[in-house]
Amino acid sequence: MREAGRGKRDVTESIALAYEEREYTLGRLDALAAGMATMLEHRGVRAGERVALMSSNRPEFVIALRAIWRLGASAVLLSPAWKRTEVEHALALTEPAHAVGDHPVLAEVMPMLHLDEPVTPGRRAFDAPRPDPDALFVFSSGTTGMPKAVRHTHGSFAVAVQHWRDALGLTSADRMQIMTPPSHILGLLNIVMALETGTWIRLHRRFDIDSMLRHIESDRITIEMAVAPIALALAAHPELERYDLSSLRYIMWCATPVTQSVAETVTRRTGVNWVTAYGASELPVISCNPLDGARLDTVGRPVPGVAVRIGDNGEIQVRSDSVMAGYLPDSATAEAFSDGWYRTGDVGHQDGDGFLHITDRSKEMIKIRGFQVAPAEIEAVLHGHSAVEDCAVFGVPDTANGEAIVAAVKADGVVDAEELVALVGDRLASYKRPSRVVFVDEVPRLPSGKVLRRVLKERLWTSV
């Protein structure tokens, strides 16, 4: 999206967002969002409708999101890592009437306003969205197949933003950079929170460890977000000590369990401490460690406004005004709650000081770099190969990504592991490719046909 007729920036207005060599004030973002909203309105977007948004991490994503919300529509956030099968499923589930983005897959399946189209800044006033209408749909996999759509209203998402702001101790004096995908709840939460708080942010098109370190130094970043691959890259960087990271208040470990040895290595080499937090697409902020003296063996205490209880089976259950309004399909919503408490699927306990410890997951999904992957989704692709008689997919701990995907395959014909990994890579996002394919004589199942993943995992543990 190119800005048509751009004039001089008001030098008295501070920069809100930076991207490569471009800089945006809030006023400029608002003017571009107003212009974009007018374009979308001319294309027929109306209040209450859903608009698919599939974009790389760029300022135009922010502009399009704000434009969609100005019109009273809701955004269906599609991952730019998805392939056509996944996109078609998401669109069938949410039924958006319109599309905006920069991704060729979305353009192939429905008419799309491309983010490279020129936009004329506008000054038209729009009504602020009410708390109750839908604001966005993000996607979270269950155990039975393709991703479910998680529905958040403006009210619930605003509460999540406030919880995250308070947990981080964020102010307008802070400076952040964002490398996580904007379609993921963490990237989205950080972008919206920072702009609403007046926190300066730099967006990056993709993760690059050297670029990240350079910008901590040059931009004087105060809070850094790190998922497991970022943390591992920091710990392994051969020249980490030569960067000036003294501006950092802390690094937040997000989306996956902390690997303490990795965190301690970074702290020893840089002097920067870590904080860890816990959340889900369905309830974005559940707990956070204290910013001063975090305990990395826990995910912290529940944040104010969030109540936690431990169910009879040890499952962590949560209640808050930030919880999702439900899933699409609607039929999946009921089993996600117990007496109004959201069932996280994580197993754990609270200690005497109120710190929450996660020890296992009762759900079967695999968590890769904060993304939830349904085993059944990968199994469906593998079953499509003529030489695969049966298969089962499960996760094993992985230092870099939180978990790694293992596929156990019973073959009825000639096929090699590389061929099956490539098959999954052709059909699904790259992070859903198995790290290992193990050929087995039998896939253990109950009489009902349900795969005994835990039994299979225990049998193969030493081999993977």
mmCIF file with all atom_site columns, N, CA and C in Angstrom, residues 125-166:
data_model
loop_
_atom_site.group_PDB
_atom_site.id
_atom_site.type_symbol
_atom_site.label_atom_id
_atom_site.label_alt_id
_atom_site.label_comp_id
_atom_site.label_asym_id
_atom_site.label_entity_id
_atom_site.label_seq_id
_atom_site.pdbx_PDB_ins_code
_atom_site.Cartn_x
_atom_site.Cartn_y
_atom_site.Cartn_z
_atom_site.occupancy
_atom_site.B_iso_or_equiv
_atom_site.pdbx_formal_charge
_atom_site.auth_seq_id
_atom_site.auth_comp_id
_atom_site.auth_asym_id
_atom_site.auth_atom_id
_atom_site.pdbx_PDB_model_num
ATOM 1   N N  . ALA A 1 125 ? -14.229 11.008  10.096 1.00 0.00 ? 125 ALA A N  1
ATOM 2   C CA . ALA A 1 125 ? -14.430 10.473  11.440 1.00 0.00 ? 125 ALA A CA 1
ATOM 3   C C  . ALA A 1 125 ? -15.284 9.208   11.366 1.00 0.00 ? 125 ALA A C  1
ATOM 4   N N  . PHE A 1 126 ? -14.926 8.225   12.163 1.00 0.00 ? 126 PHE A N  1
ATOM 5   C CA . PHE A 1 126 ? -15.682 6.980   12.255 1.00 0.00 ? 126 PHE A CA 1
ATOM 6   C C  . PHE A 1 126 ? -16.071 6.753   13.714 1.00 0.00 ? 126 PHE A C  1
ATOM 7   N N  . ASP A 1 127 ? -17.205 6.115   13.910 1.00 0.00 ? 127 ASP A N  1
ATOM 8   C CA . ASP A 1 127 ? -17.622 5.796   15.274 1.00 0.00 ? 127 ASP A CA 1
ATOM 9   C C  . ASP A 1 127 ? -16.693 4.758   15.886 1.00 0.00 ? 127 ASP A C  1
ATOM 10  N N  . ALA A 1 128 ? -16.369 4.929   17.164 1.00 0.00 ? 128 ALA A N  1
ATOM 11  C CA . ALA A 1 128 ? -15.554 3.935   17.857 1.00 0.00 ? 128 ALA A CA 1
ATOM 12  C C  . ALA A 1 128 ? -16.357 2.646   18.003 1.00 0.00 ? 128 ALA A C  1
ATOM 13  N N  . PRO A 1 129 ? -15.706 1.477   17.862 1.00 0.00 ? 129 PRO A N  1
ATOM 14  C CA . PRO A 1 129 ? -16.443 0.213   17.985 1.00 0.00 ? 129 PRO A CA 1
ATOM 15  C C  . PRO A 1 129 ? -16.982 0.000   19.393 1.00 0.00 ? 129 PRO A C  1
ATOM 16  N N  . ARG A 1 130 ? -18.186 -0.559  19.483 1.00 0.00 ? 130 ARG A N  1
ATOM 17  C CA . ARG A 1 130 ? -18.760 -0.906  20.789 1.00 0.00 ? 130 ARG A CA 1
ATOM 18  C C  . ARG A 1 130 ? -18.043 -2.148  21.326 1.00 0.00 ? 130 ARG A C  1
ATOM 19  N N  . PRO A 1 131 ? -18.114 -2.398  22.640 1.00 0.00 ? 131 PRO A N  1
ATOM 20  C CA . PRO A 1 131 ? -17.394 -3.550  23.202 1.00 0.00 ? 131 PRO A CA 1
ATOM 21  C C  . PRO A 1 131 ? -17.914 -4.903  22.734 1.00 0.00 ? 131 PRO A C  1
ATOM 22  N N  . ASP A 1 132 ? -19.224 -5.001  22.418 1.00 0.00 ? 132 ASP A N  1
ATOM 23  C CA . ASP A 1 132 ? -19.811 -6.320  22.203 1.00 0.00 ? 132 ASP A CA 1
ATOM 24  C C  . ASP A 1 132 ? -19.614 -6.920  20.811 1.00 0.00 ? 132 ASP A C  1
ATOM 25  N N  . PRO A 1 133 ? -19.475 -6.157  19.720 1.00 0.00 ? 133 PRO A N  1
ATOM 26  C CA . PRO A 1 133 ? -19.315 -6.821  18.419 1.00 0.00 ? 133 PRO A CA 1
ATOM 27  C C  . PRO A 1 133 ? -17.981 -7.560  18.304 1.00 0.00 ? 133 PRO A C  1
ATOM 28  N N  . ASP A 1 134 ? -17.939 -8.511  17.364 1.00 0.00 ? 134 ASP A N  1
ATOM 29  C CA . ASP A 1 134 ? -16.703 -9.247  17.107 1.00 0.00 ? 134 ASP A CA 1
ATOM 30  C C  . ASP A 1 134 ? -15.620 -8.292  16.601 1.00 0.00 ? 134 ASP A C  1
ATOM 31  N N  . ALA A 1 135 ? -14.402 -8.476  17.111 1.00 0.00 ? 135 ALA A N  1
ATOM 32  C CA . ALA A 1 135 ? -13.249 -7.693  16.662 1.00 0.00 ? 135 ALA A CA 1
ATOM 33  C C  . ALA A 1 135 ? -12.344 -8.514  15.770 1.00 0.00 ? 135 ALA A C  1
ATOM 34  N N  . LEU A 1 136 ? -12.112 -9.769  16.153 1.00 0.00 ? 136 LEU A N  1
ATOM 35  C CA . LEU A 1 136 ? -11.139 -10.558 15.408 1.00 0.00 ? 136 LEU A CA 1
ATOM 36  C C  . LEU A 1 136 ? -11.357 -12.044 15.612 1.00 0.00 ? 136 LEU A C  1
ATOM 37  N N  . PHE A 1 137 ? -10.828 -12.786 14.656 1.00 0.00 ? 137 PHE A N  1
ATOM 38  C CA . PHE A 1 137 ? -10.785 -14.238 14.710 1.00 0.00 ? 137 PHE A CA 1
ATOM 39  C C  . PHE A 1 137 ? -9.333  -14.659 14.509 1.00 0.00 ? 137 PHE A C  1
ATOM 40  N N  . VAL A 1 138 ? -8.783  -15.368 15.494 1.00 0.00 ? 138 VAL A N  1
ATOM 41  C CA . VAL A 1 138 ? -7.478  -16.002 15.338 1.00 0.00 ? 138 VAL A CA 1
ATOM 42  C C  . VAL A 1 138 ? -7.711  -17.507 15.378 1.00 0.00 ? 138 VAL A C  1
ATOM 43  N N  . PHE A 1 139 ? -6.682  -18.275 15.069 1.00 0.00 ? 139 PHE A N  1
ATOM 44  C CA . PHE A 1 139 ? -6.904  -19.713 14.907 1.00 0.00 ? 139 PHE A CA 1
ATOM 45  C C  . PHE A 1 139 ? -6.077  -20.518 15.891 1.00 0.00 ? 139 PHE A C  1
ATOM 46  N N  . SER A 1 140 ? -6.739  -21.527 16.465 1.00 0.00 ? 140 SER A N  1
ATOM 47  C CA . SER A 1 140 ? -6.118  -22.404 17.449 1.00 0.00 ? 140 SER A CA 1
ATOM 48  C C  . SER A 1 140 ? -6.552  -23.827 17.158 1.00 0.00 ? 140 SER A C  1
ATOM 49  N N  . SER A 1 141 ? -5.589  -24.734 17.037 1.00 0.00 ? 141 SER A N  1
ATOM 50  C CA . SER A 1 141 ? -5.920  -26.115 16.705 1.00 0.00 ? 141 SER A CA 1
ATOM 51  C C  . SER A 1 141 ? -6.418  -26.867 17.921 1.00 0.00 ? 141 SER A C  1
ATOM 52  N N  . GLY A 1 142 ? -7.337  -27.770 17.700 1.00 0.00 ? 142 GLY A N  1
ATOM 53  C CA . GLY A 1 142 ? -7.744  -28.726 18.714 1.00 0.00 ? 142 GLY A CA 1
ATOM 54  C C  . GLY A 1 142 ? -7.107  -30.060 18.419 1.00 0.00 ? 142 GLY A C  1
ATOM 55  N N  . THR A 1 143 ? -7.690  -31.140 18.937 1.00 0.00 ? 143 THR A N  1
ATOM 56  C CA . THR A 1 143 ? -7.090  -32.456 18.761 1.00 0.00 ? 143 THR A CA 1
ATOM 57  C C  . THR A 1 143 ? -7.752  -33.247 17.649 1.00 0.00 ? 143 THR A C  1
ATOM 58  N N  . THR A 1 144 ? -8.776  -32.688 17.022 1.00 0.00 ? 144 THR A N  1
ATOM 59  C CA . THR A 1 144 ? -9.575  -33.497 16.100 1.00 0.00 ? 144 THR A CA 1
ATOM 60  C C  . THR A 1 144 ? -9.419  -33.111 14.643 1.00 0.00 ? 144 THR A C  1
ATOM 61  N N  . GLY A 1 145 ? -8.550  -32.157 14.302 1.00 0.00 ? 145 GLY A N  1
ATOM 62  C CA . GLY A 1 145 ? -8.412  -31.840 12.896 1.00 0.00 ? 145 GLY A CA 1
ATOM 63  C C  . GLY A 1 145 ? -7.895  -30.453 12.640 1.00 0.00 ? 145 GLY A C  1
ATOM 64  N N  . MET A 1 146 ? -8.468  -29.794 11.633 1.00 0.00 ? 146 MET A N  1
ATOM 65  C CA . MET A 1 146 ? -7.992  -28.485 11.205 1.00 0.00 ? 146 MET A CA 1
ATOM 66  C C  . MET A 1 146 ? -8.271  -27.426 12.271 1.00 0.00 ? 146 MET A C  1
ATOM 67  N N  . PRO A 1 147 ? -7.609  -26.257 12.169 1.00 0.00 ? 147 PRO A N  1
ATOM 68  C CA . PRO A 1 147 ? -7.740  -25.243 13.211 1.00 0.00 ? 147 PRO A CA 1
ATOM 69  C C  . PRO A 1 147 ? -9.171  -24.760 13.428 1.00 0.00 ? 147 PRO A C  1
ATOM 70  N N  . LYS A 1 148 ? -9.456  -24.400 14.696 1.00 0.00 ? 148 LYS A N  1
ATOM 71  C CA . LYS A 1 148 ? -10.711 -23.742 15.046 1.00 0.00 ? 148 LYS A CA 1
ATOM 72  C C  . LYS A 1 148 ? -10.476 -22.232 15.049 1.00 0.00 ? 148 LYS A C  1
ATOM 73  N N  . ALA A 1 149 ? -11.540 -21.480 14.786 1.00 0.00 ? 149 ALA A N  1
ATOM 74  C CA . ALA A 1 149 ? -11.451 -20.022 14.850 1.00 0.00 ? 149 ALA A CA 1
ATOM 75  C C  . ALA A 1 149 ? -11.821 -19.564 16.254 1.00 0.00 ? 149 ALA A C  1
ATOM 76  N N  . VAL A 1 150 ? -10.960 -18.762 16.857 1.00 0.00 ? 150 VAL A N  1
ATOM 77  C CA . VAL A 1 150 ? -11.188 -18.202 18.187 1.00 0.00 ? 150 VAL A CA 1
ATOM 78  C C  . VAL A 1 150 ? -11.755 -16.795 18.014 1.00 0.00 ? 150 VAL A C  1
ATOM 79  N N  . ARG A 1 151 ? -12.925 -16.579 18.581 1.00 0.00 ? 151 ARG A N  1
ATOM 80  C CA . ARG A 1 151 ? -13.639 -15.307 18.381 1.00 0.00 ? 151 ARG A CA 1
ATOM 81  C C  . ARG A 1 151 ? -13.461 -14.400 19.604 1.00 0.00 ? 151 ARG A C  1
ATOM 82  N N  . HIS A 1 152 ? -12.941 -13.201 19.365 1.00 0.00 ? 152 HIS A N  1
ATOM 83  C CA . HIS A 1 152 ? -12.803 -12.195 20.421 1.00 0.00 ? 152 HIS A CA 1
ATOM 84  C C  . HIS A 1 152 ? -13.634 -10.965 20.064 1.00 0.00 ? 152 HIS A C  1
ATOM 85  N N  . THR A 1 153 ? -14.345 -10.443 21.043 1.00 0.00 ? 153 THR A N  1
ATOM 86  C CA . THR A 1 153 ? -15.042 -9.175  20.862 1.00 0.00 ? 153 THR A CA 1
ATOM 87  C C  . THR A 1 153 ? -14.072 -8.030  21.159 1.00 0.00 ? 153 THR A C  1
ATOM 88  N N  . HIS A 1 154 ? -14.488 -6.815  20.823 1.00 0.00 ? 154 HIS A N  1
ATOM 89  C CA . HIS A 1 154 ? -13.664 -5.660  21.164 1.00 0.00 ? 154 HIS A CA 1
ATOM 90  C C  . HIS A 1 154 ? -13.489 -5.559  22.674 1.00 0.00 ? 154 HIS A C  1
ATOM 91  N N  . GLY A 1 155 ? -14.549 -5.899  23.418 1.00 0.00 ? 155 GLY A N  1
ATOM 92  C CA . GLY A 1 155 ? -14.479 -5.826  24.879 1.00 0.00 ? 155 GLY A CA 1
ATOM 93  C C  . GLY A 1 155 ? -13.476 -6.799  25.463 1.00 0.00 ? 155 GLY A C  1
ATOM 94  N N  . SER A 1 156 ? -13.529 -8.066  25.022 1.00 0.00 ? 156 SER A N  1
ATOM 95  C CA . SER A 1 156 ? -12.613 -9.067  25.592 1.00 0.00 ? 156 SER A CA 1
ATOM 96  C C  . SER A 1 156 ? -11.174 -8.780  25.208 1.00 0.00 ? 156 SER A C  1
ATOM 97  N N  . PHE A 1 157 ? -10.961 -8.334  23.977 1.00 0.00 ? 157 PHE A N  1
ATOM 98  C CA . PHE A 1 157 ? -9.588  -8.065  23.552 1.00 0.00 ? 157 PHE A CA 1
ATOM 99  C C  . PHE A 1 157 ? -9.032  -6.831  24.264 1.00 0.00 ? 157 PHE A C  1
ATOM 100 N N  . ALA A 1 158 ? -9.864  -5.847  24.516 1.00 0.00 ? 158 ALA A N  1
ATOM 101 C CA . ALA A 1 158 ? -9.408  -4.658  25.247 1.00 0.00 ? 158 ALA A CA 1
ATOM 102 C C  . ALA A 1 158 ? -8.963  -5.030  26.667 1.00 0.00 ? 158 ALA A C  1
ATOM 103 N N  . VAL A 1 159 ? -9.678  -5.954  27.293 1.00 0.00 ? 159 VAL A N  1
ATOM 104 C CA . VAL A 1 159 ? -9.277  -6.411  28.626 1.00 0.00 ? 159 VAL A CA 1
ATOM 105 C C  . VAL A 1 159 ? -7.930  -7.119  28.557 1.00 0.00 ? 159 VAL A C  1
ATOM 106 N N  . ALA A 1 160 ? -7.738  -7.963  27.533 1.00 0.00 ? 160 ALA A N  1
ATOM 107 C CA . ALA A 1 160 ? -6.463  -8.660  27.371 1.00 0.00 ? 160 ALA A CA 1
ATOM 108 C C  . ALA A 1 160 ? -5.317  -7.670  27.178 1.00 0.00 ? 160 ALA A C  1
ATOM 109 N N  . VAL A 1 161 ? -5.549  -6.632  26.391 1.00 0.00 ? 161 VAL A N  1
ATOM 110 C CA . VAL A 1 161 ? -4.525  -5.598  26.171 1.00 0.00 ? 161 VAL A CA 1
ATOM 111 C C  . VAL A 1 161 ? -4.150  -4.934  27.497 1.00 0.00 ? 161 VAL A C  1
ATOM 112 N N  . GLN A 1 162 ? -5.163  -4.607  28.301 1.00 0.00 ? 162 GLN A N  1
ATOM 113 C CA . GLN A 1 162 ? -4.888  -3.965  29.596 1.00 0.00 ? 162 GLN A CA 1
ATOM 114 C C  . GLN A 1 162 ? -4.113  -4.903  30.518 1.00 0.00 ? 162 GLN A C  1
ATOM 115 N N  . HIS A 1 163 ? -4.502  -6.184  30.541 1.00 0.00 ? 163 HIS A N  1
ATOM 116 C CA . HIS A 1 163 ? -3.783  -7.155  31.372 1.00 0.00 ? 163 HIS A CA 1
ATOM 117 C C  . HIS A 1 163 ? -2.321  -7.256  30.963 1.00 0.00 ? 163 HIS A C  1
ATOM 118 N N  . TRP A 1 164 ? -2.052  -7.280  29.660 1.00 0.00 ? 164 TRP A N  1
ATOM 119 C CA . TRP A 1 164 ? -0.677  -7.404  29.165 1.00 0.00 ? 164 TRP A CA 1
ATOM 120 C C  . TRP A 1 164 ? 0.121   -6.142  29.468 1.00 0.00 ? 164 TRP A C  1
ATOM 121 N N  . ARG A 1 165 ? -0.499  -4.994  29.291 1.00 0.00 ? 165 ARG A N  1
ATOM 122 C CA . ARG A 1 165 ? 0.170   -3.722  29.596 1.00 0.00 ? 165 ARG A CA 1
ATOM 123 C C  . ARG A 1 165 ? 0.579   -3.672  31.066 1.00 0.00 ? 165 ARG A C  1
ATOM 124 N N  . ASP A 1 166 ? -0.343  -4.055  31.950 1.00 0.00 ? 166 ASP A N  1
ATOM 125 C CA . ASP A 1 166 ? -0.042  -4.032  33.385 1.00 0.00 ? 166 ASP A CA 1
ATOM 126 C C  . ASP A 1 166 ? 1.037   -5.055  33.741 1.00 0.00 ? 166 ASP A C  1
#
